[in-house]
């Protein structure tokens, strides 16, 4: 029975499933490949079941292995969370932090926060997924998601870290060609570059002094990644809508110009999202605290003097 409760063997097994090979699992865990192979073999022996199907190219879970992986992953997540909750009092997060965030916010805010996090906790490792697509935190074994905009209903837990403003921008030459005092009422007749990852990308609500204009846009280019949208807008193809943090440097440098600057779009939130768990690991809390501090600093910098 004691062997069946060996959490290390669960770690070796789940890591092999997630990485698809004993070599990659050994690299992630920073141990010898032979150790991983031996421990997984012992686990199969104790359970009396073949958990992994081994080929020359890849290791995959058998049907029994997949069922066991699903249960083992939950056990390890709860164990790590409980350990992290207790270890908070020591101020020493441990292990690897897996997080996901959008490309633009990741580059502007999360990457510098990761650098600060690793300076403060040099024994930690971070696996960061920068992608505009929304990851499933539970299925992909992700500790922390940084979500920009509006949260969808889910069983995940969330903490609001800050607020973003959306702004309309264009390259200077295109902005100069627009009619004077152009308003969102003209939006449908103008060229736009849209981000396919955004929900409701074709319709936006502008407000000014209690007046509201709901307008459809006319995207002549649709991109699937924020950097591609920004590149097209910088090239003068069309107008674009971005979170303020994504274009503040380009506006300050004169590479982009605010359009409809006296109108506002709905403000969105910046949230830390966690998979459901009774406890939150210290490694997650420590990172979120640093990110919240970075957001407060950004908000002060963005606020009018």
mmCIF file of N, CA and C in Angstrom, residues 42-110:
data_model
loop_
_atom_site.group_PDB
_atom_site.id
_atom_site.type_symbol
_atom_site.label_atom_id
_atom_site.label_comp_id
_atom_site.label_asym_id
_atom_site.label_seq_id
_atom_site.Cartn_x
_atom_site.Cartn_y
_atom_site.Cartn_z
ATOM 1 N N UNK A 42 7.826 0.437 -12.341
ATOM 2 C CA UNK A 42 7.405 -0.005 -11.015
ATOM 3 C C UNK A 42 5.920 0.292 -10.800
ATOM 4 N N UNK A 43 5.472 1.453 -11.283
ATOM 5 C CA UNK A 43 4.065 1.813 -11.131
ATOM 6 C C UNK A 43 3.171 0.840 -11.886
ATOM 7 N N UNK A 44 3.548 0.491 -13.117
ATOM 8 C CA UNK A 44 2.773 -0.475 -13.892
ATOM 9 C C UNK A 44 2.767 -1.837 -13.193
ATOM 10 N N UNK A 45 3.899 -2.212 -12.622
ATOM 11 C CA UNK A 45 4.001 -3.493 -11.914
ATOM 12 C C UNK A 45 3.067 -3.514 -10.705
ATOM 13 N N UNK A 46 3.048 -2.418 -9.943
ATOM 14 C CA UNK A 46 2.198 -2.355 -8.758
ATOM 15 C C UNK A 46 0.712 -2.378 -9.114
ATOM 16 N N UNK A 47 0.365 -1.715 -10.220
ATOM 17 C CA UNK A 47 -1.036 -1.648 -10.620
ATOM 18 C C UNK A 47 -1.466 -2.894 -11.394
ATOM 19 N N UNK A 48 -0.507 -3.640 -11.910
ATOM 20 C CA UNK A 48 -0.851 -4.802 -12.712
ATOM 21 C C UNK A 48 -1.514 -4.421 -14.017
ATOM 22 N N UNK A 49 -1.073 -3.289 -14.596
ATOM 23 C CA UNK A 49 -1.681 -2.801 -15.843
ATOM 24 C C UNK A 49 -0.626 -2.109 -16.683
ATOM 25 N N UNK A 50 -0.793 -2.190 -18.004
ATOM 26 C CA UNK A 50 0.079 -1.465 -18.918
ATOM 27 C C UNK A 50 -0.491 -0.069 -19.108
ATOM 28 N N UNK A 51 0.251 0.935 -18.660
ATOM 29 C CA UNK A 51 -0.237 2.316 -18.704
ATOM 30 C C UNK A 51 0.212 3.054 -19.951
ATOM 31 N N UNK A 52 1.350 2.652 -20.518
ATOM 32 C CA UNK A 52 1.919 3.373 -21.645
ATOM 33 C C UNK A 52 2.169 2.441 -22.812
ATOM 34 N N UNK A 53 1.922 2.963 -24.004
ATOM 35 C CA UNK A 53 2.214 2.228 -25.237
ATOM 36 C C UNK A 53 3.481 2.844 -25.830
ATOM 37 N N UNK A 54 4.550 2.062 -25.924
ATOM 38 C CA UNK A 54 5.842 2.568 -26.339
ATOM 39 C C UNK A 54 6.106 2.220 -27.795
ATOM 40 N N UNK A 55 6.479 3.220 -28.607
ATOM 41 C CA UNK A 55 6.930 3.004 -29.978
ATOM 42 C C UNK A 55 8.282 3.685 -30.134
ATOM 43 N N UNK A 56 8.886 3.531 -31.303
ATOM 44 C CA UNK A 56 10.201 4.157 -31.520
ATOM 45 C C UNK A 56 10.088 5.665 -31.616
ATOM 46 N N UNK A 57 8.898 6.175 -31.928
ATOM 47 C CA UNK A 57 8.743 7.617 -32.120
ATOM 48 C C UNK A 57 8.102 8.332 -30.947
ATOM 49 N N UNK A 58 7.170 7.654 -30.257
ATOM 50 C CA UNK A 58 6.406 8.365 -29.246
ATOM 51 C C UNK A 58 5.846 7.394 -28.213
ATOM 52 N N UNK A 59 5.613 7.922 -27.039
ATOM 53 C CA UNK A 59 4.976 7.158 -25.973
ATOM 54 C C UNK A 59 3.587 7.726 -25.755
ATOM 55 N N UNK A 60 2.569 6.875 -25.796
ATOM 56 C CA UNK A 60 1.189 7.319 -25.585
ATOM 57 C C UNK A 60 0.539 6.469 -24.508
ATOM 58 N N UNK A 61 -0.492 7.020 -23.923
ATOM 59 C CA UNK A 61 -1.192 6.307 -22.857
ATOM 60 C C UNK A 61 -2.153 5.288 -23.449
ATOM 61 N N UNK A 62 -2.221 4.123 -22.823
ATOM 62 C CA UNK A 62 -3.251 3.146 -23.164
ATOM 63 C C UNK A 62 -4.586 3.648 -22.614
ATOM 64 N N UNK A 63 -5.645 2.902 -22.880
ATOM 65 C CA UNK A 63 -6.945 3.305 -22.331
ATOM 66 C C UNK A 63 -6.895 3.325 -20.805
ATOM 67 N N UNK A 64 -6.286 2.294 -20.223
ATOM 68 C CA UNK A 64 -6.144 2.288 -18.766
ATOM 69 C C UNK A 64 -5.241 3.420 -18.290
ATOM 70 N N UNK A 65 -4.199 3.687 -19.078
ATOM 71 C CA UNK A 65 -3.280 4.760 -18.727
ATOM 72 C C UNK A 65 -3.940 6.123 -18.753
ATOM 73 N N UNK A 66 -4.824 6.352 -19.732
ATOM 74 C CA UNK A 66 -5.523 7.635 -19.820
ATOM 75 C C UNK A 66 -6.445 7.822 -18.631
ATOM 76 N N UNK A 67 -7.173 6.768 -18.271
ATOM 77 C CA UNK A 67 -8.068 6.857 -17.109
ATOM 78 C C UNK A 67 -7.260 7.129 -15.835
ATOM 79 N N UNK A 68 -6.125 6.423 -15.701
ATOM 80 C CA UNK A 68 -5.295 6.613 -14.519
ATOM 81 C C UNK A 68 -4.678 8.013 -14.506
ATOM 82 N N UNK A 69 -4.277 8.501 -15.686
ATOM 83 C CA UNK A 69 -3.688 9.845 -15.781
ATOM 84 C C UNK A 69 -4.678 10.905 -15.303
ATOM 85 N N UNK A 70 -5.931 10.801 -15.732
ATOM 86 C CA UNK A 70 -6.938 11.798 -15.338
ATOM 87 C C UNK A 70 -7.065 11.884 -13.818
ATOM 88 N N UNK A 71 -7.075 10.726 -13.153
ATOM 89 C CA UNK A 71 -7.189 10.720 -11.692
ATOM 90 C C UNK A 71 -5.887 11.177 -11.041
ATOM 91 N N UNK A 72 -4.757 10.723 -11.587
ATOM 92 C CA UNK A 72 -3.463 11.072 -11.001
ATOM 93 C C UNK A 72 -3.203 12.571 -11.099
ATOM 94 N N UNK A 73 -3.602 13.179 -12.218
ATOM 95 C CA UNK A 73 -3.372 14.609 -12.399
ATOM 96 C C UNK A 73 -4.124 15.417 -11.340
ATOM 97 N N UNK A 74 -5.352 14.980 -11.027
ATOM 98 C CA UNK A 74 -6.126 15.668 -9.986
ATOM 99 C C UNK A 74 -5.448 15.525 -8.633
ATOM 100 N N UNK A 75 -4.989 14.308 -8.330
ATOM 101 C CA UNK A 75 -4.311 14.065 -7.050
ATOM 102 C C UNK A 75 -3.072 14.944 -6.922
ATOM 103 N N UNK A 76 -2.272 15.018 -7.978
ATOM 104 C CA UNK A 76 -1.045 15.808 -7.922
ATOM 105 C C UNK A 76 -1.340 17.296 -7.830
ATOM 106 N N UNK A 77 -2.374 17.745 -8.543
ATOM 107 C CA UNK A 77 -2.720 19.171 -8.493
ATOM 108 C C UNK A 77 -3.155 19.571 -7.091
ATOM 109 N N UNK A 78 -3.968 18.728 -6.459
ATOM 110 C CA UNK A 78 -4.411 19.025 -5.097
ATOM 111 C C UNK A 78 -3.256 18.936 -4.105
ATOM 112 N N UNK A 79 -2.380 17.935 -4.294
ATOM 113 C CA UNK A 79 -1.235 17.790 -3.393
ATOM 114 C C UNK A 79 -0.300 18.980 -3.500
ATOM 115 N N UNK A 80 -0.037 19.422 -4.739
ATOM 116 C CA UNK A 80 0.851 20.558 -4.942
ATOM 117 C C UNK A 80 0.226 21.828 -4.384
ATOM 118 N N UNK A 81 -1.084 21.981 -4.586
ATOM 119 C CA UNK A 81 -1.759 23.169 -4.071
ATOM 120 C C UNK A 81 -1.713 23.209 -2.550
ATOM 121 N N UNK A 82 -1.948 22.050 -1.914
ATOM 122 C CA UNK A 82 -1.909 22.002 -0.456
ATOM 123 C C UNK A 82 -0.509 22.298 0.058
ATOM 124 N N UNK A 83 0.499 21.719 -0.589
ATOM 125 C CA UNK A 83 1.874 21.980 -0.189
ATOM 126 C C UNK A 83 2.223 23.449 -0.383
ATOM 127 N N UNK A 84 1.785 24.002 -1.530
ATOM 128 C CA UNK A 84 2.074 25.399 -1.799
ATOM 129 C C UNK A 84 1.398 26.322 -0.812
ATOM 130 N N UNK A 85 0.195 25.955 -0.370
ATOM 131 C CA UNK A 85 -0.519 26.785 0.592
ATOM 132 C C UNK A 85 0.239 26.845 1.910
ATOM 133 N N UNK A 86 0.752 25.698 2.354
ATOM 134 C CA UNK A 86 1.515 25.665 3.599
ATOM 135 C C UNK A 86 2.863 26.366 3.417
ATOM 136 N N UNK A 87 3.486 26.160 2.254
ATOM 137 C CA UNK A 87 4.819 26.716 2.043
ATOM 138 C C UNK A 87 4.803 28.225 1.884
ATOM 139 N N UNK A 88 3.614 28.821 1.755
ATOM 140 C CA UNK A 88 3.546 30.267 1.617
ATOM 141 C C UNK A 88 4.200 30.964 2.808
ATOM 142 N N UNK A 89 4.061 30.362 3.984
ATOM 143 C CA UNK A 89 4.613 30.989 5.179
ATOM 144 C C UNK A 89 6.132 31.086 5.121
ATOM 145 N N UNK A 90 6.779 30.246 4.311
ATOM 146 C CA UNK A 90 8.227 30.309 4.175
ATOM 147 C C UNK A 90 8.646 31.290 3.096
ATOM 148 N N UNK A 91 7.697 31.712 2.262
ATOM 149 C CA UNK A 91 8.019 32.635 1.188
ATOM 150 C C UNK A 91 8.868 32.030 0.101
ATOM 151 N N UNK A 92 8.816 30.717 -0.077
ATOM 152 C CA UNK A 92 9.667 30.048 -1.051
ATOM 153 C C UNK A 92 8.832 29.188 -1.988
ATOM 154 N N UNK A 93 8.256 29.764 -3.035
ATOM 155 C CA UNK A 93 7.557 28.953 -4.042
ATOM 156 C C UNK A 93 8.508 27.930 -4.642
ATOM 157 N N UNK A 94 7.971 26.764 -4.993
ATOM 158 C CA UNK A 94 8.803 25.697 -5.535
ATOM 159 C C UNK A 94 8.180 25.128 -6.800
ATOM 160 N N UNK A 95 9.019 24.498 -7.621
ATOM 161 C CA UNK A 95 8.524 23.767 -8.778
ATOM 162 C C UNK A 95 8.524 24.596 -10.051
ATOM 163 N N UNK A 96 7.586 24.263 -10.926
ATOM 164 C CA UNK A 96 7.443 24.928 -12.219
ATOM 165 C C UNK A 96 6.074 25.591 -12.290
ATOM 166 N N UNK A 97 6.048 26.842 -12.679
ATOM 167 C CA UNK A 97 4.802 27.578 -12.866
ATOM 168 C C UNK A 97 4.437 27.557 -14.336
ATOM 169 N N UNK A 98 3.267 26.979 -14.649
ATOM 170 C CA UNK A 98 2.771 26.979 -16.033
ATOM 171 C C UNK A 98 1.676 28.028 -16.148
ATOM 172 N N UNK A 99 1.864 28.975 -17.075
ATOM 173 C CA UNK A 99 0.886 30.043 -17.230
ATOM 174 C C UNK A 99 0.612 30.300 -18.704
ATOM 175 N N UNK A 100 -0.515 30.925 -18.961
ATOM 176 C CA UNK A 100 -0.874 31.301 -20.320
ATOM 177 C C UNK A 100 -1.436 32.709 -20.323
ATOM 178 N N UNK A 101 -1.185 33.429 -21.412
ATOM 179 C CA UNK A 101 -1.680 34.790 -21.549
ATOM 180 C C UNK A 101 -1.730 35.147 -23.023
ATOM 181 N N UNK A 102 -2.306 36.294 -23.337
ATOM 182 C CA UNK A 102 -2.385 36.730 -24.731
ATOM 183 C C UNK A 102 -1.016 37.215 -25.208
ATOM 184 N N UNK A 103 -0.848 37.273 -26.516
ATOM 185 C CA UNK A 103 0.435 37.674 -27.080
ATOM 186 C C UNK A 103 0.816 39.099 -26.694
ATOM 187 N N UNK A 104 -0.119 40.042 -26.832
ATOM 188 C CA UNK A 104 0.233 41.442 -26.600
ATOM 189 C C UNK A 104 0.485 41.720 -25.124
ATOM 190 N N UNK A 105 -0.402 41.262 -24.248
ATOM 191 C CA UNK A 105 -0.205 41.493 -22.820
ATOM 192 C C UNK A 105 0.998 40.698 -22.309
ATOM 193 N N UNK A 106 1.188 39.527 -22.889
ATOM 194 C CA UNK A 106 2.343 38.728 -22.504
ATOM 195 C C UNK A 106 3.648 39.448 -22.784
ATOM 196 N N UNK A 107 3.746 40.032 -23.976
ATOM 197 C CA UNK A 107 4.985 40.719 -24.350
ATOM 198 C C UNK A 107 5.192 41.992 -23.535
ATOM 199 N N UNK A 108 4.116 42.741 -23.302
ATOM 200 C CA UNK A 108 4.248 44.049 -22.654
ATOM 201 C C UNK A 108 4.377 43.964 -21.142
ATOM 202 N N UNK A 109 3.635 43.062 -20.502
ATOM 203 C CA UNK A 109 3.541 43.081 -19.040
ATOM 204 C C UNK A 109 3.998 41.773 -18.400
ATOM 205 N N UNK A 110 3.557 40.641 -18.958
ATOM 206 C CA UNK A 110 3.847 39.365 -18.305
ATOM 207 C C UNK A 110 5.323 39.001 -18.398
#
